[in-house]
């Protein structure tokens, strides 16, 4: 489910102990050199030309899986959006939506509060940090949704958004990420 390697090649121990709200994860890369540098340049140096480079490998993997009804980028809080000028997840989602012909729900969900950075927080703290941080007005009854984010670190943020989407009626949520942080 969370794309961490498991001994039997199936579900990792953490997901077995506590099932995440998303049903599967597709990740194009592990979060390592040089992808970490590319993602950083994309996000903080606003090198938007990198969107295509990062989106394409993920699109290839996604194309080999059943198509969701809707593609939803991880929302950015409005204050961060103002600061950065763009939502990196939306830029990648735009391309994949176009290439794979999946409807894009660009601004259907939002962050209700600006959560402190998750960096340096343990999993439990991350879960608490993002609890109740999203709102979504969509009626997703019977829908299969893919949520797109640039990086999955612990999965706490994607888990919280997925929980909200399930509350809105989604029957299946897939997490699509460019890179997944793997344990040392
Ligand atoms: Zn897992």
mmCIF file of C-alpha atoms and ligand atoms in Angstrom:
data_model
loop_
_atom_site.group_PDB
_atom_site.id
_atom_site.type_symbol
_atom_site.label_atom_id
_atom_site.label_comp_id
_atom_site.label_asym_id
_atom_site.label_seq_id
_atom_site.Cartn_x
_atom_site.Cartn_y
_atom_site.Cartn_z
ATOM 1 C CA UNK A 1 0.000 0.000 0.000
ATOM 2 C CA UNK A 2 2.639 2.558 0.988
ATOM 3 C CA UNK A 3 5.209 1.298 -1.556
ATOM 4 C CA UNK A 4 7.807 0.355 1.025
ATOM 5 C CA UNK A 5 9.588 -2.867 0.151
ATOM 6 C CA UNK A 6 8.233 -5.838 2.126
ATOM 7 C CA UNK A 7 9.861 -9.187 2.751
ATOM 8 C CA UNK A 8 7.234 -11.117 0.822
ATOM 9 C CA UNK A 9 7.003 -8.422 -1.841
ATOM 10 C CA UNK A 10 3.486 -7.563 -0.719
ATOM 11 C CA UNK A 11 2.379 -5.303 2.108
ATOM 12 C CA UNK A 12 4.856 -3.789 4.579
ATOM 13 C CA UNK A 13 4.573 -4.351 8.316
ATOM 14 C CA UNK A 14 3.428 -0.806 9.059
ATOM 15 C CA UNK A 15 0.535 -1.069 6.588
ATOM 16 C CA UNK A 16 -0.416 -4.474 7.978
ATOM 17 C CA UNK A 17 -0.519 -3.056 11.498
ATOM 18 C CA UNK A 18 -2.407 0.066 10.508
ATOM 19 C CA UNK A 19 -4.045 0.135 7.129
ATOM 20 C CA UNK A 20 -3.630 3.531 5.430
ATOM 21 C CA UNK A 21 -6.620 5.362 3.949
ATOM 22 C CA UNK A 22 -5.121 5.049 0.472
ATOM 23 C CA UNK A 23 -5.329 1.662 -1.212
ATOM 24 C CA UNK A 24 -2.097 1.678 -3.191
ATOM 25 C CA UNK A 25 0.919 3.792 -3.987
ATOM 26 C CA UNK A 26 2.627 4.217 -7.318
ATOM 27 C CA UNK A 27 6.076 5.771 -7.065
ATOM 28 C CA UNK A 28 8.362 6.405 -10.015
ATOM 29 C CA UNK A 29 11.567 6.765 -7.991
ATOM 30 C CA UNK A 30 13.020 6.362 -4.557
ATOM 31 C CA UNK A 31 13.828 9.735 -3.050
ATOM 32 C CA UNK A 32 17.555 9.664 -3.714
ATOM 33 C CA UNK A 33 20.143 11.377 -5.835
ATOM 34 C CA UNK A 34 19.606 12.742 -8.460
ATOM 35 C CA UNK A 35 15.805 12.855 -8.161
ATOM 36 C CA UNK A 36 16.002 14.677 -4.816
ATOM 37 C CA UNK A 37 18.029 17.440 -6.513
ATOM 38 C CA UNK A 38 15.630 17.667 -9.429
ATOM 39 C CA UNK A 39 12.610 17.850 -7.143
ATOM 40 C CA UNK A 40 14.291 20.520 -5.059
ATOM 41 C CA UNK A 41 15.147 22.584 -8.131
ATOM 42 C CA UNK A 42 11.604 22.200 -9.378
ATOM 43 C CA UNK A 43 10.047 23.253 -6.099
ATOM 44 C CA UNK A 44 12.331 25.953 -4.794
ATOM 45 C CA UNK A 45 14.104 27.255 -7.871
ATOM 46 C CA UNK A 46 10.791 27.274 -9.767
ATOM 47 C CA UNK A 47 12.357 25.436 -12.667
ATOM 48 C CA UNK A 48 9.003 24.599 -14.211
ATOM 49 C CA UNK A 49 10.633 22.943 -17.222
ATOM 50 C CA UNK A 50 11.379 20.066 -14.849
ATOM 51 C CA UNK A 51 7.672 19.265 -14.467
ATOM 52 C CA UNK A 52 7.690 17.187 -17.637
ATOM 53 C CA UNK A 53 10.902 15.376 -16.725
ATOM 54 C CA UNK A 54 9.443 14.394 -13.356
ATOM 55 C CA UNK A 55 5.929 13.645 -14.622
ATOM 56 C CA UNK A 56 6.830 11.363 -17.486
ATOM 57 C CA UNK A 57 8.215 8.365 -15.560
ATOM 58 C CA UNK A 58 5.228 8.485 -13.210
ATOM 59 C CA UNK A 59 2.822 8.708 -16.141
ATOM 60 C CA UNK A 60 4.402 5.599 -17.677
ATOM 61 C CA UNK A 61 3.836 3.606 -14.498
ATOM 62 C CA UNK A 62 0.325 4.979 -14.004
ATOM 63 C CA UNK A 63 -0.576 4.077 -17.592
ATOM 64 C CA UNK A 64 0.035 0.423 -16.739
ATOM 65 C CA UNK A 65 -2.589 0.544 -13.969
ATOM 66 C CA UNK A 66 -6.385 0.919 -14.068
ATOM 67 C CA UNK A 67 -7.385 4.488 -14.817
ATOM 68 C CA UNK A 68 -8.921 6.461 -11.931
ATOM 69 C CA UNK A 69 -12.027 8.616 -12.474
ATOM 70 C CA UNK A 70 -10.295 11.706 -11.180
ATOM 71 C CA UNK A 71 -6.800 13.029 -10.594
ATOM 72 C CA UNK A 72 -6.392 15.298 -7.616
ATOM 73 C CA UNK A 73 -3.175 17.172 -6.792
ATOM 74 C CA UNK A 74 -2.115 17.575 -3.169
ATOM 75 C CA UNK A 75 -3.334 21.066 -2.282
ATOM 76 C CA UNK A 76 -0.924 23.716 -1.090
ATOM 77 C CA UNK A 77 -2.006 26.202 1.548
ATOM 78 C CA UNK A 78 -2.761 29.618 0.046
ATOM 79 C CA UNK A 79 0.068 31.290 1.982
ATOM 80 C CA UNK A 80 2.602 28.791 0.598
ATOM 81 C CA UNK A 81 1.106 29.183 -2.850
ATOM 82 C CA UNK A 82 1.603 32.930 -2.628
ATOM 83 C CA UNK A 83 5.180 32.456 -1.500
ATOM 84 C CA UNK A 84 6.107 29.889 -4.152
ATOM 85 C CA UNK A 85 3.881 31.051 -6.967
ATOM 86 C CA UNK A 86 2.796 27.584 -8.027
ATOM 87 C CA UNK A 87 1.734 24.220 -6.669
ATOM 88 C CA UNK A 88 4.326 21.647 -7.737
ATOM 89 C CA UNK A 89 1.835 18.771 -7.418
ATOM 90 C CA UNK A 90 -0.668 20.580 -9.636
ATOM 91 C CA UNK A 91 1.938 21.219 -12.337
ATOM 92 C CA UNK A 92 2.795 17.512 -12.504
ATOM 93 C CA UNK A 93 -0.871 16.487 -12.285
ATOM 94 C CA UNK A 94 -1.773 18.795 -15.169
ATOM 95 C CA UNK A 95 0.595 16.959 -17.498
ATOM 96 C CA UNK A 96 -0.403 13.468 -16.413
ATOM 97 C CA UNK A 97 -4.078 14.393 -16.657
ATOM 98 C CA UNK A 98 -3.524 15.511 -20.235
ATOM 99 C CA UNK A 99 -1.327 12.592 -21.299
ATOM 100 C CA UNK A 100 -3.493 9.860 -19.743
ATOM 101 C CA UNK A 101 -6.812 11.620 -20.337
ATOM 102 C CA UNK A 102 -7.922 11.654 -16.695
ATOM 103 C CA UNK A 103 -10.163 14.505 -15.482
ATOM 104 C CA UNK A 104 -8.247 16.873 -13.203
ATOM 105 C CA UNK A 105 -9.784 18.268 -10.032
ATOM 106 C CA UNK A 106 -7.374 21.173 -9.733
ATOM 107 C CA UNK A 107 -8.832 23.156 -6.854
ATOM 108 C CA UNK A 108 -11.524 20.917 -5.411
ATOM 109 C CA UNK A 109 -9.713 20.332 -2.135
ATOM 110 C CA UNK A 110 -7.901 22.818 0.027
ATOM 111 C CA UNK A 111 -5.775 23.090 3.084
ATOM 112 C CA UNK A 112 -7.746 24.625 5.897
ATOM 113 C CA UNK A 113 -4.665 25.540 7.876
ATOM 114 C CA UNK A 114 -1.015 26.067 7.166
ATOM 115 C CA UNK A 115 0.542 23.071 8.866
ATOM 116 C CA UNK A 116 4.089 23.428 10.121
ATOM 117 C CA UNK A 117 6.694 21.642 8.012
ATOM 118 C CA UNK A 118 6.691 17.896 8.539
ATOM 119 C CA UNK A 119 10.477 17.772 8.360
ATOM 120 C CA UNK A 120 12.026 16.426 11.523
ATOM 121 C CA UNK A 121 8.734 15.106 12.902
ATOM 122 C CA UNK A 122 8.151 11.483 13.806
ATOM 123 C CA UNK A 123 5.304 9.572 12.196
ATOM 124 C CA UNK A 124 2.901 10.053 15.116
ATOM 125 C CA UNK A 125 3.679 13.782 15.256
ATOM 126 C CA UNK A 126 3.194 14.025 11.493
ATOM 127 C CA UNK A 127 -0.193 12.365 11.778
ATOM 128 C CA UNK A 128 -1.255 14.806 14.473
ATOM 129 C CA UNK A 129 0.203 17.731 12.535
ATOM 130 C CA UNK A 130 -1.972 17.123 9.469
ATOM 131 C CA UNK A 131 -5.112 15.893 11.205
ATOM 132 C CA UNK A 132 -8.072 17.945 9.960
ATOM 133 C CA UNK A 133 -5.867 19.997 7.634
ATOM 134 C CA UNK A 134 -7.971 19.395 4.519
ATOM 135 C CA UNK A 135 -11.440 20.196 3.289
ATOM 136 C CA UNK A 136 -13.058 18.907 0.146
ATOM 137 C CA UNK A 137 -16.431 19.798 -1.354
ATOM 138 C CA UNK A 138 -16.562 17.085 -3.991
ATOM 139 C CA UNK A 139 -19.183 14.370 -4.085
ATOM 140 C CA UNK A 140 -16.964 11.391 -4.840
ATOM 141 C CA UNK A 141 -19.607 8.724 -4.354
ATOM 142 C CA UNK A 142 -18.478 5.578 -6.151
ATOM 143 C CA UNK A 143 -15.405 7.267 -7.610
ATOM 144 C CA UNK A 144 -11.853 6.011 -7.859
ATOM 145 C CA UNK A 145 -9.446 8.832 -7.204
ATOM 146 C CA UNK A 146 -5.700 9.220 -7.623
ATOM 147 C CA UNK A 147 -3.986 11.789 -5.431
ATOM 148 C CA UNK A 148 -0.788 13.200 -6.796
ATOM 149 C CA UNK A 149 2.119 14.520 -4.768
ATOM 150 C CA UNK A 150 5.779 15.073 -5.514
ATOM 151 C CA UNK A 151 7.200 13.137 -2.562
ATOM 152 C CA UNK A 152 5.829 10.636 -0.067
ATOM 153 C CA UNK A 153 7.919 10.649 3.082
ATOM 154 C CA UNK A 154 5.927 8.823 5.761
ATOM 155 C CA UNK A 155 2.619 9.005 3.926
ATOM 156 C CA UNK A 156 0.938 10.880 6.812
ATOM 157 C CA UNK A 157 -0.221 13.803 4.642
ATOM 158 C CA UNK A 158 -1.420 11.589 1.800
ATOM 159 C CA UNK A 159 -3.141 9.400 4.360
ATOM 160 C CA UNK A 160 -5.036 12.344 5.833
ATOM 161 C CA UNK A 161 -6.159 13.644 2.437
ATOM 162 C CA UNK A 162 -7.168 10.116 1.419
ATOM 163 C CA UNK A 163 -9.231 9.815 4.581
ATOM 164 C CA UNK A 164 -11.132 12.985 3.645
ATOM 165 C CA UNK A 165 -11.690 11.714 0.092
ATOM 166 C CA UNK A 166 -13.094 8.443 1.439
ATOM 167 C CA UNK A 167 -15.387 10.516 3.660
ATOM 168 C CA UNK A 168 -16.538 12.270 0.471
ATOM 169 C CA UNK A 169 -17.529 8.880 -0.918
ATOM 170 C CA UNK A 170 -14.439 7.727 -2.849
ATOM 171 C CA UNK A 171 -14.366 3.941 -3.068
ATOM 172 C CA UNK A 172 -10.695 3.778 -3.895
ATOM 173 C CA UNK A 173 -7.791 6.174 -3.437
ATOM 174 C CA UNK A 174 -4.404 5.680 -5.047
ATOM 175 C CA UNK A 175 -1.374 7.743 -4.114
ATOM 176 C CA UNK A 176 0.733 8.695 -7.124
ATOM 177 C CA UNK A 177 4.091 10.158 -6.218
ATOM 178 C CA UNK A 178 7.198 11.031 -8.148
ATOM 179 C CA UNK A 179 9.443 9.802 -5.343
ATOM 180 C CA UNK A 180 9.110 7.723 -2.218
ATOM 181 C CA UNK A 181 11.471 8.134 0.725
ATOM 182 C CA UNK A 182 12.835 4.733 1.643
ATOM 183 C CA UNK A 183 14.303 3.790 5.023
ATOM 184 C CA UNK A 184 18.110 3.897 5.314
HETATM 185 ZN ZN1 LIG B 1 3.430 0.073 3.892
#
